[in-house]
Coordinates of C-alpha atoms and ligand atoms in Angstrom, one line a residue:
M1 CA 0.0 0.0 0.0
A2 CA 1.2 3.5 -0.8
A3 CA 2.5 5.7 2.0
T4 CA 0.4 8.7 2.9
F5 CA -1.0 11.0 5.7
K6 CA -4.5 11.6 7.1
G7 CA -6.8 14.1 5.3
G8 CA -6.0 15.5 1.8
F9 CA -7.8 14.9 -1.4
H10 CA -7.0 13.8 -5.0
I11 CA -7.5 16.9 -7.1
R12 CA -7.9 16.8 -10.9
D13 CA -4.2 17.4 -11.8
H14 CA -4.1 18.3 -15.6
K15 CA -0.5 16.9 -15.6
E16 CA -1.2 15.1 -18.9
L17 CA -0.8 18.5 -20.7
T18 CA 3.0 18.3 -20.2
N19 CA 4.2 15.2 -18.4
T20 CA 5.1 13.2 -21.5
I21 CA 6.8 16.0 -23.5
P22 CA 10.6 16.1 -23.2
T23 CA 12.1 19.3 -21.7
K24 CA 13.2 21.8 -24.3
R25 CA 16.0 24.3 -24.0
V26 CA 14.9 27.9 -24.7
P27 CA 16.8 29.9 -27.3
D28 CA 19.0 32.9 -26.5
C29 CA 17.3 35.7 -24.7
D30 CA 18.7 39.2 -25.1
M31 CA 18.2 40.5 -21.6
H32 CA 18.4 38.6 -18.3
I33 CA 17.0 40.1 -15.1
F34 CA 18.3 38.9 -11.7
P35 CA 16.2 40.0 -8.7
M36 CA 18.0 40.5 -5.4
R37 CA 15.3 38.5 -3.7
Q38 CA 15.5 34.8 -4.6
H39 CA 15.6 33.2 -1.2
I40 CA 14.2 33.4 2.3
G41 CA 16.6 35.3 4.5
A42 CA 18.8 38.4 4.5
P43 CA 18.6 40.7 1.5
L44 CA 21.4 40.7 -1.0
K45 CA 23.6 43.6 -2.2
P46 CA 24.9 43.9 -5.8
L47 CA 28.6 43.0 -6.3
V48 CA 28.6 44.6 -9.8
Q49 CA 28.0 48.0 -11.2
I50 CA 26.5 49.3 -14.4
G51 CA 28.9 48.7 -17.3
D52 CA 30.7 45.7 -15.7
K53 CA 31.3 42.6 -17.8
V54 CA 30.1 39.4 -16.2
K55 CA 30.5 35.7 -17.0
V56 CA 28.3 32.6 -16.7
G57 CA 28.4 31.4 -13.1
Q58 CA 29.9 34.7 -11.7
K59 CA 28.5 35.8 -8.4
I60 CA 26.8 39.1 -8.9
A61 CA 25.0 39.7 -5.5
D62 CA 25.6 38.4 -2.0
S63 CA 25.1 39.0 1.8
E64 CA 27.4 38.3 4.7
E65 CA 24.5 36.9 6.7
F66 CA 24.4 33.1 7.3
V67 CA 20.7 32.7 6.2
S68 CA 21.2 34.0 2.7
A69 CA 22.3 32.7 -0.7
P70 CA 24.2 34.6 -3.5
V71 CA 22.9 35.2 -7.0
H72 CA 25.0 34.4 -10.1
S73 CA 24.7 35.5 -13.7
S74 CA 23.4 32.8 -16.0
V75 CA 24.9 34.4 -19.1
S76 CA 28.0 36.4 -20.1
G77 CA 27.5 40.0 -21.1
T78 CA 27.3 43.5 -19.7
V79 CA 25.4 44.9 -16.7
T80 CA 23.2 47.6 -18.2
D81 CA 21.0 48.6 -15.2
I82 CA 20.3 48.0 -11.5
Q83 CA 16.8 49.1 -10.6
Q84 CA 13.6 48.0 -9.1
Y85 CA 11.6 45.6 -11.2
F86 CA 8.7 43.1 -11.2
H87 CA 9.1 40.0 -9.0
D88 CA 6.8 37.0 -8.7
S89 CA 6.0 38.0 -5.1
T90 CA 4.2 40.9 -6.9
A91 CA 6.4 43.4 -5.0
M92 CA 9.0 45.6 -6.9
V93 CA 12.5 44.3 -6.0
D94 CA 16.0 45.6 -6.8
A95 CA 17.3 43.7 -9.9
I96 CA 20.5 43.5 -11.9
F97 CA 20.0 43.6 -15.7
V98 CA 22.6 41.8 -17.9
K99 CA 22.6 42.1 -21.7
N100 CA 23.4 38.7 -23.0
D101 CA 26.5 38.6 -25.4
K102 CA 25.4 35.1 -26.4
E103 CA 29.0 33.8 -26.0
Y104 CA 28.3 32.1 -22.7
T105 CA 31.9 32.6 -21.4
V106 CA 32.1 30.6 -18.2
S107 CA 33.6 32.2 -15.0
E108 CA 37.0 30.9 -13.8
D109 CA 35.4 30.3 -10.4
V110 CA 33.3 27.4 -11.9
C111 CA 35.2 24.1 -11.3
P112 CA 34.2 20.6 -10.3
K113 CA 34.6 19.3 -6.8
D114 CA 34.8 15.8 -5.4
Y115 CA 32.4 15.7 -2.4
T116 CA 33.7 12.3 -1.3
K117 CA 37.0 14.0 -0.2
M118 CA 35.4 17.0 1.4
T119 CA 34.4 17.7 5.1
T120 CA 30.9 18.6 6.0
E121 CA 31.9 22.2 6.4
E122 CA 33.4 22.2 2.9
I123 CA 30.3 20.6 1.4
L124 CA 28.0 23.2 3.1
K125 CA 30.3 26.1 2.0
T126 CA 30.2 24.8 -1.6
I127 CA 26.3 24.6 -1.5
R128 CA 26.1 28.1 -0.1
E129 CA 28.5 29.6 -2.6
A130 CA 26.5 27.9 -5.4
G131 CA 23.5 29.9 -4.2
I132 CA 21.3 26.8 -3.8
V133 CA 17.9 27.3 -2.2
G134 CA 14.6 25.4 -2.1
M135 CA 14.1 25.4 -5.9
D136 CA 10.5 24.3 -5.7
G137 CA 9.4 27.7 -4.6
A138 CA 10.2 27.6 -0.9
G139 CA 13.5 29.4 -1.3
F140 CA 15.0 28.4 2.0
P141 CA 18.9 28.3 1.7
T142 CA 19.9 24.7 1.4
H143 CA 23.2 25.0 3.3
V144 CA 21.2 26.1 6.4
K145 CA 18.7 23.2 6.0
L146 CA 21.6 20.7 5.8
A147 CA 23.1 22.0 9.0
P148 CA 20.3 21.3 11.6
R149 CA 20.8 21.9 15.2
N150 CA 20.0 18.4 16.1
K151 CA 21.0 15.0 14.6
V152 CA 18.5 13.8 12.0
D153 CA 17.8 10.2 10.9
Y154 CA 16.2 10.9 7.5
V155 CA 17.0 12.9 4.4
I156 CA 14.1 12.8 2.0
I157 CA 14.0 13.9 -1.6
N158 CA 10.5 15.4 -2.2
G159 CA 9.4 13.9 -5.6
A160 CA 5.7 14.1 -4.7
E161 CA 5.0 17.1 -7.0
C162 CA 1.3 17.2 -5.9
E163 CA 0.3 20.6 -7.2
P164 CA -1.9 20.3 -10.3
Y165 CA -0.4 21.1 -13.7
I166 CA 3.3 21.2 -12.6
T167 CA 5.5 18.4 -14.1
S168 CA 9.0 20.0 -14.0
D169 CA 10.1 17.6 -11.2
H170 CA 8.6 14.6 -13.0
R171 CA 10.7 15.5 -16.1
Y172 CA 13.8 15.8 -13.9
M173 CA 13.2 12.3 -12.7
L174 CA 12.9 11.0 -16.3
E175 CA 15.8 13.1 -17.7
N176 CA 18.2 13.6 -14.7
A177 CA 17.7 10.6 -12.4
D178 CA 21.5 10.3 -11.9
D179 CA 21.8 13.9 -10.7
I180 CA 18.9 13.6 -8.3
I181 CA 20.5 10.6 -6.5
Y182 CA 24.0 12.2 -6.8
G183 CA 22.6 15.3 -5.1
L184 CA 20.9 13.1 -2.4
K185 CA 24.2 11.3 -1.7
I186 CA 25.9 14.7 -1.1
A187 CA 23.1 15.7 1.3
M188 CA 23.5 12.3 3.0
K189 CA 27.2 12.9 3.5
A190 CA 26.6 16.4 4.8
L191 CA 24.1 15.0 7.4
G192 CA 26.2 12.0 8.3
L193 CA 23.6 9.5 7.0
S194 CA 24.2 6.2 5.3
D195 CA 20.7 5.9 3.7
G196 CA 18.5 8.3 1.8
H197 CA 14.9 8.3 0.8
I198 CA 13.0 9.6 -2.2
G199 CA 9.2 10.0 -2.0
V200 CA 7.4 9.8 -5.4
E201 CA 3.6 9.9 -5.9
L202 CA 2.1 6.9 -7.6
N203 CA 1.1 8.9 -10.6
K204 CA 4.7 9.0 -11.7
P205 CA 5.6 5.2 -12.1
D206 CA 8.0 6.0 -14.9
G207 CA 9.7 8.5 -12.6
M208 CA 10.2 5.8 -10.0
E209 CA 11.5 3.3 -12.6
A210 CA 14.0 5.9 -14.0
L211 CA 15.3 6.5 -10.5
K212 CA 15.7 2.7 -9.9
A213 CA 17.5 2.4 -13.3
S214 CA 20.0 5.1 -12.4
K215 CA 23.6 4.1 -12.1
E216 CA 23.6 6.0 -8.8
Y217 CA 20.8 3.9 -7.3
G218 CA 21.7 1.3 -4.7
A219 CA 20.5 -0.6 -1.6
N220 CA 20.9 2.5 0.6
I221 CA 18.5 4.5 -1.6
H222 CA 14.9 3.9 -0.7
I223 CA 12.2 5.0 -3.2
I224 CA 8.9 5.3 -1.4
A225 CA 5.7 5.2 -3.4
L226 CA 3.3 7.8 -2.1
K227 CA -0.5 7.9 -2.5
T228 CA -1.5 10.5 -5.2
K229 CA -3.2 13.1 -3.0
Y230 CA -2.9 16.8 -2.4
P231 CA -0.9 18.1 -0.4
Q232 CA 1.4 15.0 -0.3
G233 CA 4.4 17.2 -1.1
A234 CA 4.0 19.5 1.9
E235 CA 6.9 18.9 4.2
K236 CA 5.0 17.7 7.2
Q237 CA 2.8 15.4 5.2
L238 CA 5.7 13.9 3.3
I239 CA 7.6 13.3 6.5
K240 CA 4.5 11.6 8.0
A241 CA 4.2 9.4 4.9
V242 CA 7.8 8.4 4.7
T243 CA 8.8 8.1 8.4
G244 CA 5.5 7.7 10.2
R245 CA 6.6 10.7 12.4
N246 CA 4.7 13.8 13.2
V247 CA 6.5 17.2 13.1
P248 CA 5.4 18.7 16.5
A249 CA 3.2 21.8 16.4
G250 CA 5.3 25.0 15.9
K251 CA 8.5 23.0 15.2
L252 CA 10.6 22.3 12.2
P253 CA 11.1 19.0 10.2
A254 CA 14.5 18.6 11.9
D255 CA 12.7 18.4 15.3
A256 CA 11.1 15.2 13.9
G257 CA 14.5 14.0 12.8
A258 CA 14.1 14.7 9.1
V259 CA 15.3 17.0 6.4
V260 CA 13.4 17.4 3.1
V261 CA 15.1 18.5 -0.1
N262 CA 13.2 19.0 -3.4
V263 CA 14.0 17.2 -6.6
A264 CA 15.1 20.4 -8.4
T265 CA 17.3 21.3 -5.5
A266 CA 19.0 17.9 -5.5
V267 CA 19.8 18.4 -9.2
A268 CA 21.3 21.9 -8.4
I269 CA 23.4 20.3 -5.6
A270 CA 24.7 17.7 -8.1
N271 CA 25.6 20.4 -10.6
A272 CA 27.5 22.5 -8.0
F273 CA 29.9 19.5 -7.5
K274 CA 29.9 17.7 -10.8
T275 CA 30.6 20.7 -13.0
G276 CA 30.9 23.4 -10.3
M277 CA 28.1 25.4 -11.9
P278 CA 26.0 27.4 -9.4
A279 CA 22.2 27.5 -9.5
I280 CA 21.7 29.3 -12.8
E281 CA 19.1 27.2 -14.6
K282 CA 16.1 25.0 -13.9
N283 CA 13.1 23.3 -15.3
V284 CA 9.9 25.4 -15.5
T285 CA 6.5 24.1 -16.6
V286 CA 4.4 26.5 -18.7
S287 CA 0.9 25.1 -18.8
G288 CA -2.8 25.8 -18.6
D289 CA -5.5 26.2 -21.2
A290 CA -4.6 29.7 -22.2
V291 CA -1.2 28.8 -23.7
Q292 CA -0.8 27.4 -27.2
N293 CA 1.7 24.6 -26.5
P294 CA 2.0 23.6 -22.8
S295 CA 5.7 22.6 -22.3
N296 CA 8.5 22.1 -19.9
F297 CA 11.6 24.3 -20.5
R298 CA 15.2 24.1 -19.2
V299 CA 15.6 27.8 -18.5
R300 CA 18.6 30.0 -17.5
T301 CA 17.5 32.3 -14.6
G302 CA 16.6 35.8 -15.4
V303 CA 14.6 35.1 -18.6
P304 CA 11.4 37.2 -18.6
V305 CA 8.3 35.0 -18.3
K306 CA 6.7 36.6 -21.4
F307 CA 9.7 35.2 -23.4
L308 CA 8.9 31.7 -22.0
I309 CA 5.3 32.1 -23.0
E310 CA 6.4 33.0 -26.6
Q311 CA 8.4 29.8 -26.7
A312 CA 5.2 28.0 -25.7
G313 CA 3.5 29.4 -28.8
G314 CA 2.0 32.4 -27.1
F315 CA -1.5 32.7 -25.8
K316 CA -4.4 31.0 -27.6
N317 CA -7.0 32.4 -25.2
E318 CA -7.1 35.6 -23.2
P319 CA -5.8 34.5 -19.8
E320 CA -8.1 35.2 -16.9
K321 CA -5.3 34.3 -14.5
I322 CA -1.5 34.0 -14.7
I323 CA 0.0 32.3 -11.7
S324 CA 3.6 31.8 -10.7
G325 CA 3.5 28.2 -9.2
G326 CA 0.5 25.9 -9.0
P327 CA -3.2 26.7 -8.8
M328 CA -3.4 25.8 -5.1
M329 CA -0.4 27.6 -3.6
G330 CA 0.9 29.8 -6.4
I331 CA 0.8 33.6 -6.6
S332 CA -1.4 35.4 -9.1
Q333 CA 0.5 37.9 -11.3
Y334 CA -0.4 41.2 -12.8
N335 CA 1.7 40.7 -16.0
T336 CA 4.3 38.4 -17.6
D337 CA 7.3 40.9 -17.2
Y338 CA 8.6 39.2 -14.1
P339 CA 11.7 37.0 -14.6
V340 CA 12.3 33.4 -13.9
T341 CA 14.2 33.0 -10.6
K342 CA 15.7 30.1 -8.7
T343 CA 12.4 29.4 -7.2
T344 CA 10.1 29.5 -10.3
S345 CA 8.7 26.0 -10.9
S346 CA 5.8 26.9 -13.1
V347 CA 3.9 29.5 -15.0
L348 CA 0.2 28.7 -15.2
T349 CA -2.2 30.5 -17.6
I350 CA -5.9 29.9 -17.1
S351 CA -8.6 31.3 -19.4
K352 CA -11.5 30.4 -17.0
A353 CA -11.1 29.6 -13.3
E354 CA -12.4 26.1 -12.4
K355 CA -14.0 27.5 -9.3
T356 CA -15.4 30.9 -8.3
Y357 CA -15.9 31.9 -4.7
D358 CA -18.8 33.6 -3.0
P359 CA -17.7 35.6 0.0
D360 CA -21.2 35.8 1.5
S361 CA -22.4 32.3 1.1
P362 CA -23.3 30.7 4.4
C363 CA -21.5 27.6 5.8
I364 CA -23.8 24.6 5.5
R365 CA -21.8 22.8 8.3
C366 CA -21.0 19.8 6.0
G367 CA -17.6 19.2 7.7
R368 CA -15.8 18.5 4.4
C369 CA -13.1 21.2 5.1
V370 CA -12.4 19.5 8.5
D371 CA -12.3 16.0 7.1
H372 CA -9.8 16.9 4.4
C373 CA -7.6 19.5 6.1
P374 CA -4.1 17.8 6.2
M375 CA -3.3 19.6 9.4
R376 CA -6.4 18.4 11.2
L377 CA -7.7 21.9 11.7
M378 CA -11.2 23.4 11.6
P379 CA -11.0 25.7 8.6
F380 CA -14.6 27.0 9.0
K381 CA -13.8 28.1 12.6
L382 CA -10.6 29.8 11.4
S383 CA -12.6 31.7 8.7
E384 CA -15.2 32.6 11.3
A385 CA -12.5 34.0 13.6
S386 CA -11.1 36.0 10.8
R387 CA -14.5 37.5 9.9
K388 CA -15.0 38.5 13.5
D389 CA -11.3 39.7 13.7
D390 CA -11.0 37.5 16.8
I391 CA -7.3 36.8 17.3
E392 CA -7.9 34.7 20.4
M393 CA -10.4 32.5 18.6
A394 CA -8.0 32.0 15.7
R395 CA -5.3 31.0 18.2
K396 CA -7.6 28.6 20.0
Y397 CA -8.2 26.8 16.7
N398 CA -4.4 26.7 15.9
I399 CA -4.3 29.0 12.9
L400 CA -0.5 29.0 13.0
E401 CA -0.4 25.3 12.1
C402 CA -2.2 26.1 8.8
I403 CA 0.2 25.4 5.8
E404 CA -2.0 27.5 3.5
C405 CA -2.5 24.6 1.1
G406 CA -5.9 25.9 0.0
L407 CA -7.6 22.5 0.1
C408 CA -10.4 23.8 2.4
S409 CA -11.4 26.5 -0.1
Y410 CA -11.2 24.0 -3.1
I411 CA -13.3 21.4 -1.4
C412 CA -16.0 23.7 0.2
P413 CA -19.4 23.0 -1.5
A414 CA -20.6 26.5 -0.4
N415 CA -17.7 28.1 -2.4
K416 CA -16.3 29.8 0.6
N417 CA -12.8 31.0 0.1
L418 CA -11.6 29.9 3.6
L419 CA -7.9 30.4 2.8
Q420 CA -8.4 34.0 1.9
F421 CA -10.0 34.6 5.4
I422 CA -7.2 32.6 7.1
R423 CA -4.6 34.7 5.3
M424 CA -6.2 37.9 6.5
I425 CA -5.9 37.2 10.2
K426 CA -2.9 34.9 10.4
P427 CA -0.2 37.7 10.3
E428 CA -2.0 39.5 13.2
V429 CA -1.9 36.3 15.2
M430 CA 1.8 35.8 14.4
K431 CA 2.5 39.4 15.4
K432 CA 0.8 38.9 18.8
V433 CA 2.7 35.6 19.5
R434 CA 6.0 37.3 18.7
E435 CA 5.2 40.2 21.0
E436 CA 4.3 37.8 23.8
Q437 CA 7.6 35.9 23.2
K438 CA 9.5 39.2 23.3
N439 CA 7.9 40.2 26.5
G440 CA 8.7 36.7 28.0
K441 CA 5.1 35.6 28.4
Ligands
LIG501 S1 -5.4 26.0 4.0 FE1 -5.0 25.5 6.2 S2 -7.0 25.2 7.1 FE2 -7.2 25.0 4.8 S3 -7.0 22.8 4.4 FE3 -4.9 23.7 4.2 S4 -3.9 23.5 6.2 FE4 -6.2 23.2 6.5
LIG502 S1 -16.6 22.8 3.7 FE1 -17.6 24.8 3.6 S2 -19.7 24.5 4.0 FE2 -18.6 22.6 4.7 S3 -18.2 23.0 6.8 FE3 -16.4 23.7 5.7 S4 -16.9 25.9 5.4 FE4 -18.8 25.0 5.9

């Protein structure tokens, strides 16, 4: 029987639009734009000035803080501007513009490294210097994740890819299985573990086979078949399915003895050692019914999304929504000017939303949101607390445990957008908790 967690729901996934099409490389793009915000942590400062020449893999922005990750140029060329620009968070963010000379001259700093002869500190430094972060969208610096305060027993590669439409990790499994397991072995060495796990949803049997056929596969690599169910790829749900352990409320995966690394991140780790190339390219799914030819692309960071949409044949219908990420947890965009960053996994274009919400519809007390919430919360109570602006009520019903998966909204027969209400009050609750912690309460 496939491993899983309690709650969740199998959502129509639309993955057939792209999952069998080989990943294509995009042609040369004239201008690459590198936002200073591509990770969770301290902001970066540019290391280059307008007019400077840069090379592929050259570090162009960094911070001295531990929780940060540098940004590198993905092309060779000239820095033409440093200014605020569109970002998929929808905020305007400082960005470095590089005019591509299309020669792809590689930086002298890019050189392979043999991780088997390196200490843990050297491995973590290499991962940090390569600018590797959670490439699935999370953006947490990987060198921090691989240095937990407590000893862990598991490192798990997250191959669930449970968000509808997105197939970029699936294509990595089919086309880069060696790199995924190579990256896992580096993470195992950094964490002092002899075994590693890879969780893959059952809807990717060819992905599991490709991993098992890899020359890097062996008896210490455990491929776990996961039930196809949303949100199987959320960290806490993946850990429960693979290890049987619960991450305690308010704690991190490492507190349950596990570290989770995404498939795309494992590939980036492998590249940083095999060739020495930092995180400058990744798979991005361009999908949805508004685009002519849904596809997966291998993209150098900094390419504007509108360029990617042109490579997918342009729009065939007027998009009602453009989303960075998946339909459940992604962020709606105002335009397609924003660039691909290390954390862009998908660009979704939808001509008509599958579901519309009614902010005033009454709850019919059916209990479906409670039955399916993967965190065992009572979403209708959280929404009620938000409508009443009742912080204590929201705390009583454990709002801070909500992983914002959006399943409660998706599943509600009364079309209540529960997540929207949860997101309205959650920051206020967080602020109150932080104030109390500061005051020693
Ligand atoms: S968004 Fe939060 S409350 Fe709603 S189902 Fe997901 S975890 Fe539960
Ligand atoms: S799913 Fe919707 S209607 Fe049913 S209990 Fe939850 S909020 Fe109410």
